Coordinates of C-alpha atoms in Angstrom, one line a residue:
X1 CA 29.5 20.8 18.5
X2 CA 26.3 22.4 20.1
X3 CA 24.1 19.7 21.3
X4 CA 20.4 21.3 20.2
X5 CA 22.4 20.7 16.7
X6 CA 23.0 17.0 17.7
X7 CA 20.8 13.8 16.7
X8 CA 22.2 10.2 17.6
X9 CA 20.2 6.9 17.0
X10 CA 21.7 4.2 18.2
X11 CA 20.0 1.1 15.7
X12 CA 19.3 -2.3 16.9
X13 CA 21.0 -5.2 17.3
X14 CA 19.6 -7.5 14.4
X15 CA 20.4 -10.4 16.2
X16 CA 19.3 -10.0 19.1
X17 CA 15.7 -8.9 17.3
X18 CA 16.3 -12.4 15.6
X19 CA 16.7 -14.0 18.3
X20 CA 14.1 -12.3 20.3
X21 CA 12.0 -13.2 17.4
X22 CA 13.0 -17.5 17.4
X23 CA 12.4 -17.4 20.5
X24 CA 8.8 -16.0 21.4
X25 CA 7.0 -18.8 18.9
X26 CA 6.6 -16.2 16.6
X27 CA 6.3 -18.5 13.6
X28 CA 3.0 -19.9 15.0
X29 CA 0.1 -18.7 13.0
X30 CA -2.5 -17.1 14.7
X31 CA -6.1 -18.8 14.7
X32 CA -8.1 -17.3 11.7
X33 CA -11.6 -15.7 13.7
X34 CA -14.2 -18.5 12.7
X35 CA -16.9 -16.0 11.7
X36 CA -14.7 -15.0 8.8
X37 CA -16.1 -16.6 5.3
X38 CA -13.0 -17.2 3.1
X39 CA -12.4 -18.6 0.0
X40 CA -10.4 -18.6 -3.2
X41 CA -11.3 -18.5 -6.8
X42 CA -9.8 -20.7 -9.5
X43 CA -7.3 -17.6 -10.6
X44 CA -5.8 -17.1 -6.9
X45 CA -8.3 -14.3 -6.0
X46 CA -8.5 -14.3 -2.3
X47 CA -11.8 -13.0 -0.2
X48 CA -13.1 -12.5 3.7
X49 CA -16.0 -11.3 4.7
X50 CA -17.1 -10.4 8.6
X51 CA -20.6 -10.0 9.8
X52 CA -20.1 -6.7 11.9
X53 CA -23.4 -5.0 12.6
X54 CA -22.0 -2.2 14.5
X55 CA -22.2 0.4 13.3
X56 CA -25.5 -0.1 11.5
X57 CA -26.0 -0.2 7.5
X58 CA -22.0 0.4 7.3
X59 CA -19.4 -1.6 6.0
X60 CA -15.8 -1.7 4.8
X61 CA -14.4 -2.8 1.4
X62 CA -10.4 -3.6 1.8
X63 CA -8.4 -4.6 -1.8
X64 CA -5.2 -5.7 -0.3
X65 CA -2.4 -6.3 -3.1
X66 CA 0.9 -8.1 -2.1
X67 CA 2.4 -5.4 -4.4
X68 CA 4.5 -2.9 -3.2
X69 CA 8.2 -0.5 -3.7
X70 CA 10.0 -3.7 -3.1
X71 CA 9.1 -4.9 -6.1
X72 CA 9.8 -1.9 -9.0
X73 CA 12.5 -1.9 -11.6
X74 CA 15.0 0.5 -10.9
X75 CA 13.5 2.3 -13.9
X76 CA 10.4 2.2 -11.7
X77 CA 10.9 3.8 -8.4
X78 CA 7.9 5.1 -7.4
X79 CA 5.4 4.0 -9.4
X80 CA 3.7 1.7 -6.9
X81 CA 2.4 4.4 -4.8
X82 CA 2.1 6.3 -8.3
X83 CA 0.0 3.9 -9.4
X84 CA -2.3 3.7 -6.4
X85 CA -3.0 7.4 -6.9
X86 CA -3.9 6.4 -11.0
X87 CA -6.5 3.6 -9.4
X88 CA -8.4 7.2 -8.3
X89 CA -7.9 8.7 -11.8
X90 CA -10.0 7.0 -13.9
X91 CA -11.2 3.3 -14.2
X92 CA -12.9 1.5 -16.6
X93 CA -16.8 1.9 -15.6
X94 CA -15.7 4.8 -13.6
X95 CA -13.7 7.0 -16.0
X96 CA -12.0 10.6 -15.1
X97 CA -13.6 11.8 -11.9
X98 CA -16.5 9.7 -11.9
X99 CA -15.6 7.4 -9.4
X100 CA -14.6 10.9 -7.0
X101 CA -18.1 12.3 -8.1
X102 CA -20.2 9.0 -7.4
X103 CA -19.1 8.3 -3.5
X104 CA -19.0 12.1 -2.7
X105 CA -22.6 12.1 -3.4
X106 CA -23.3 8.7 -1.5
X107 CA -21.5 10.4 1.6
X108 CA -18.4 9.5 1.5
X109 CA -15.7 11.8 1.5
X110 CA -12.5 11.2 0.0
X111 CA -9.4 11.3 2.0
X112 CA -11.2 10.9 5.3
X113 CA -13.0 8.1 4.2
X114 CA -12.0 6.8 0.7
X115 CA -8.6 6.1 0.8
X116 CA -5.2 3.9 0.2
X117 CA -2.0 3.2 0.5
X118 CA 1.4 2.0 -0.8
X119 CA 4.1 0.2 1.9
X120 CA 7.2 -1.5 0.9
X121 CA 5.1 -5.1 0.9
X122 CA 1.4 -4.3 0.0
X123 CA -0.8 -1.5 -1.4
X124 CA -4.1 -1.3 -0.1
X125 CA -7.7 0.4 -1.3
X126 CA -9.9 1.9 1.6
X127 CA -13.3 1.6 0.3
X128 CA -16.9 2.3 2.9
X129 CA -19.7 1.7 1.6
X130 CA -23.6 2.1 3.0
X131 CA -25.4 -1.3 3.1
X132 CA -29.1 -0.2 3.3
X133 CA -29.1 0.1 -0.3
X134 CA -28.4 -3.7 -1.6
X135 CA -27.2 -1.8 -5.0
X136 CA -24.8 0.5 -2.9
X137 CA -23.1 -3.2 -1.9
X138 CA -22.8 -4.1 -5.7
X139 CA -21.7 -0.8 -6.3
X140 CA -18.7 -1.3 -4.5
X141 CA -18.0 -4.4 -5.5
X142 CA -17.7 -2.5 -9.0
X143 CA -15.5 -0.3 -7.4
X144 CA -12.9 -3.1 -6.2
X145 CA -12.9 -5.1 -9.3
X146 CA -12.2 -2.0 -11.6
X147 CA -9.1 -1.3 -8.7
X148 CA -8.4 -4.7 -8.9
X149 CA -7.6 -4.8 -13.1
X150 CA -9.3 -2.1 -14.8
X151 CA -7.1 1.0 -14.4
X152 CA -7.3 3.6 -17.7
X153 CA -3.8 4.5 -17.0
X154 CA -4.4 7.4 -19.9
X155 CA -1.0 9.0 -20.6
X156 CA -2.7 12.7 -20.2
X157 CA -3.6 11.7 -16.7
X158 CA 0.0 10.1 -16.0
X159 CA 1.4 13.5 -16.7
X160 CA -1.0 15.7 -14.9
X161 CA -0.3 13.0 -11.7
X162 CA 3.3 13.9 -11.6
X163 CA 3.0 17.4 -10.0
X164 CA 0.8 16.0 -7.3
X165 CA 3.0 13.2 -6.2
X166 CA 6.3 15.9 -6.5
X167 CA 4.4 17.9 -4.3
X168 CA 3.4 15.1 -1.6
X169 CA 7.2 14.1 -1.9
X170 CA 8.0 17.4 -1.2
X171 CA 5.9 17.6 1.7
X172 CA 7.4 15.0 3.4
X173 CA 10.8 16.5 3.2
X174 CA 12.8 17.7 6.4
X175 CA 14.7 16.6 9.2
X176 CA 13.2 13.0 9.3
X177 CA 13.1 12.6 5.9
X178 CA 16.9 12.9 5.8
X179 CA 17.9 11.0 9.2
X180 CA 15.6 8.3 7.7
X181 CA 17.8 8.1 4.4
X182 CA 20.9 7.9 6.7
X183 CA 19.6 5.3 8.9
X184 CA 17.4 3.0 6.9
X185 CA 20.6 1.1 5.3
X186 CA 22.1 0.4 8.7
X187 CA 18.6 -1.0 10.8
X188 CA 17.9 -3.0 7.1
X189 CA 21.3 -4.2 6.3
X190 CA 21.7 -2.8 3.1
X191 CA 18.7 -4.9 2.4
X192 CA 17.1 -4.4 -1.0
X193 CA 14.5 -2.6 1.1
X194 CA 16.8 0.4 1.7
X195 CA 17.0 1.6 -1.6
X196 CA 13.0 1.4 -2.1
X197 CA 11.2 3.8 -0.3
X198 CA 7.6 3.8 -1.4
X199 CA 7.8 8.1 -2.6
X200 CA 10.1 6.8 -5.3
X201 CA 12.7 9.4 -6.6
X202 CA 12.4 12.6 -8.9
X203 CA 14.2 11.8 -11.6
X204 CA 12.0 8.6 -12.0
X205 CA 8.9 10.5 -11.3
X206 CA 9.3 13.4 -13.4
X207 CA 10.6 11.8 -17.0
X208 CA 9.0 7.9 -16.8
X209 CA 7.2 6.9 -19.7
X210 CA 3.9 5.9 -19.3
X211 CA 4.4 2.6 -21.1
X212 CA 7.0 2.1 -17.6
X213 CA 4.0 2.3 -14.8
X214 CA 1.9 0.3 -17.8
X215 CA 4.1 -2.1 -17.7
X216 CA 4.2 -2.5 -13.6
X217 CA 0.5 -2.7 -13.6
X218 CA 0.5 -5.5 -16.2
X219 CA 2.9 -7.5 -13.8
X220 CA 1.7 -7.3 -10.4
X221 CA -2.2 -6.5 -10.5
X222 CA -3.2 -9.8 -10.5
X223 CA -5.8 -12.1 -9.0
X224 CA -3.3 -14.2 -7.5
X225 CA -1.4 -11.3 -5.5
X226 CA -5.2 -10.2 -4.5
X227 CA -7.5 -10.1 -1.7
X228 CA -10.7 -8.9 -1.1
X229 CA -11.7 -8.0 2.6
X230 CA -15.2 -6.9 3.6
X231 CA -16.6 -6.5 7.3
X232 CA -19.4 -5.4 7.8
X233 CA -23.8 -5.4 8.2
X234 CA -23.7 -7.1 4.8
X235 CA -25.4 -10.6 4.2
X236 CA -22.4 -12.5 3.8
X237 CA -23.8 -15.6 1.6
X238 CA -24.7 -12.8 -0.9
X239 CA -21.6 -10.9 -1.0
X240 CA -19.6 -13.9 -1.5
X241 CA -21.9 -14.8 -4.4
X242 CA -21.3 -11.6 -5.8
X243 CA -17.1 -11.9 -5.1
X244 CA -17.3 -14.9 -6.9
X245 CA -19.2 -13.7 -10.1
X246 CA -17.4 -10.3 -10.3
X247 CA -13.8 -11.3 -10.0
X248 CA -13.5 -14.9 -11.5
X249 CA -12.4 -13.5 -15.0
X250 CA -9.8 -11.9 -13.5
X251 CA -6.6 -12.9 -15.4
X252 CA -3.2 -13.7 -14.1
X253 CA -0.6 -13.1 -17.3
X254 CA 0.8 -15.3 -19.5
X255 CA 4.9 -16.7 -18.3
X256 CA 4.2 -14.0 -15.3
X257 CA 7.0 -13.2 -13.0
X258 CA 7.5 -15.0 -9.8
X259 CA 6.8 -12.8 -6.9
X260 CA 10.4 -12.9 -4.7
X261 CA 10.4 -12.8 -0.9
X262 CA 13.1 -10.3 -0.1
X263 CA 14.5 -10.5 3.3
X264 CA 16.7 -8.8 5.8
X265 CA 19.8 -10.8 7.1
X266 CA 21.2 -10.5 10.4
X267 CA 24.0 -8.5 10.8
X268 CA 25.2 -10.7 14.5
X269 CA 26.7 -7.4 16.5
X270 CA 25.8 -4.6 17.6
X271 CA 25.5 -0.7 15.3
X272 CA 25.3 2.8 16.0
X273 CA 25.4 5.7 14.1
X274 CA 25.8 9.1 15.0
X275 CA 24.0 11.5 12.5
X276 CA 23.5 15.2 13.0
X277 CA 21.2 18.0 11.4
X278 CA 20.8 21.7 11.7
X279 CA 17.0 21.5 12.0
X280 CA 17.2 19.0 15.0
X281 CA 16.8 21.0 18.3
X282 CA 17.5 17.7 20.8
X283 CA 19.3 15.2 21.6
X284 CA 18.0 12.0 20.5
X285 CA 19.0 8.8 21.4
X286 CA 16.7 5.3 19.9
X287 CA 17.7 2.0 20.1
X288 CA 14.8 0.4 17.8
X289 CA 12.3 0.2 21.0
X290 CA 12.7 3.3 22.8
X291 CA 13.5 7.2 21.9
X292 CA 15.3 8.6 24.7
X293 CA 15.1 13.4 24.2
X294 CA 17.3 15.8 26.3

């Protein structure tokens, strides 16, 4: 076999990481920054907000959701990071394009600056916003409680959706993309995390209804899975006022589903695997630290 053909990961001992892990205090929480105002509404809604005043007149907006692959139906794989793309599609005071149209005009550019994402564990909603303009800062606010529960989730826009996430699917395809697939189930144990990459499947993707991704929304985008981050040159006793108007009729739903902690046992020995592919021009070899090339 001709080496440049040749990629071999050797994957990490799980117990060793576990024990590496007990034994570095690890489960010690780390002091919350005391110029952080927190607090939680009645419905679970979480907030923090961070004087920052560098840079100048700028702030960030962060709607962290504890909602991620990890927690679709198998007849759902996918639609979490589908669904963070819908949040951009159309919104209940901010319907179609609007919400695109309205930033792009304030300065901020989407991608660069607007922007989001979906992780096994959490999705998350990018949002900067300039503070010079008090109704810029209540603007944006808007923004994060129509992300937070107010998603059209109009079946046109579902279907016009599915080309673009085939296509960032696509995108990602390749070498990686395939060692990945192969090595995932070994470094997570077969772990329920294995089988739920955040890009979902095609088959899933292509042919859901959009009653299915309806149906995700109505079960995880809720208050108490919610948190509201802001740091920035705000005036913080006014933005909390605001938080705490804007999102206390947020509603968590009726006999809702119990958010489950999914976790990776340890194996207790030692795993390699030896995987090969003809667009791999090195010799690889990773042990979970380190990535060792020839």
């Amino acid at each position: 076999m001709h080496y440049r053909y040749l990629a071999i990961a050797a994957l990490l001992c799980l117990s060793t990481a576990g024990s590496f892990a007990q034994g570095s205090g690890q489960s010690q929480l780390i002091p919350l920054d005391t110029a952080v105002r927190t607090g939680q509404l009645p419905n679970g809604f979480t907030y923090y907000i961070r004087k920052n005043n560098e840079p100048s007149k700028r702030a960030l907006f962060y709607l962290a959701n504890k909602v991620g692959s990890i927690l679709e139906d198998e007849d759902q794989r996918g639609l979490a990071h589908f669904l963070e793309h819908m949040n951009f599609n159309g919104t209940t005071h901010f319907p179609k394009n609007e919400l695109i149209d309205y930033l792009q005009k304030a300065g901020v550019r989407f991608g660069a600056d607007l922007n989001a994402f979906t992780s096994f564990d959490e999705t998350v909603y990018q949002l900067p916003i300039p503070t010079a303009d008090p109704k810029m800062v209540s603007r944006g606010l808007d923004i994060m409680r129509d992300w937070a529960q107010e998603a059209l989730l109009e079946t046109d826009d579902i279907d016009k959706e599915r080309g673009v996430i085939i296509e960032e699917k696509r995108l990602r395809e390749g070498a990686a993309a395939r060692i990945q697939d192969k090595t995932l189930p070994v470094v997570l144990n077969n772990a329920r995390y294995a089988n739920r990459s955040p890009i979902g499947t095609d088959s899933i993707l292509l042919h859901f209804p959009a009653a299915t991704l309806r149906r995700f929304y109505h079960d995880w985008y809720r208050p108490n899975l919610q948190a509201l981050i802001v740091v920035g040159d705000v005036d913080v006793d006014q933005v909390e006022q605001q938080i705490r108007k804007q999102f206390a009729d947020l509603k968590n739903p009726a006999n809702e589903k119990p958010r489950p902690d999914y976790k990776i046992a340890l194996t207790g020995k030692n795993q390699f695997l030896t995987i090969t592919d003809p667009e791999v021009s090195a010799t690889n070899l990773e042990n979970g630290h380190q990535t060792y090339r020839r």
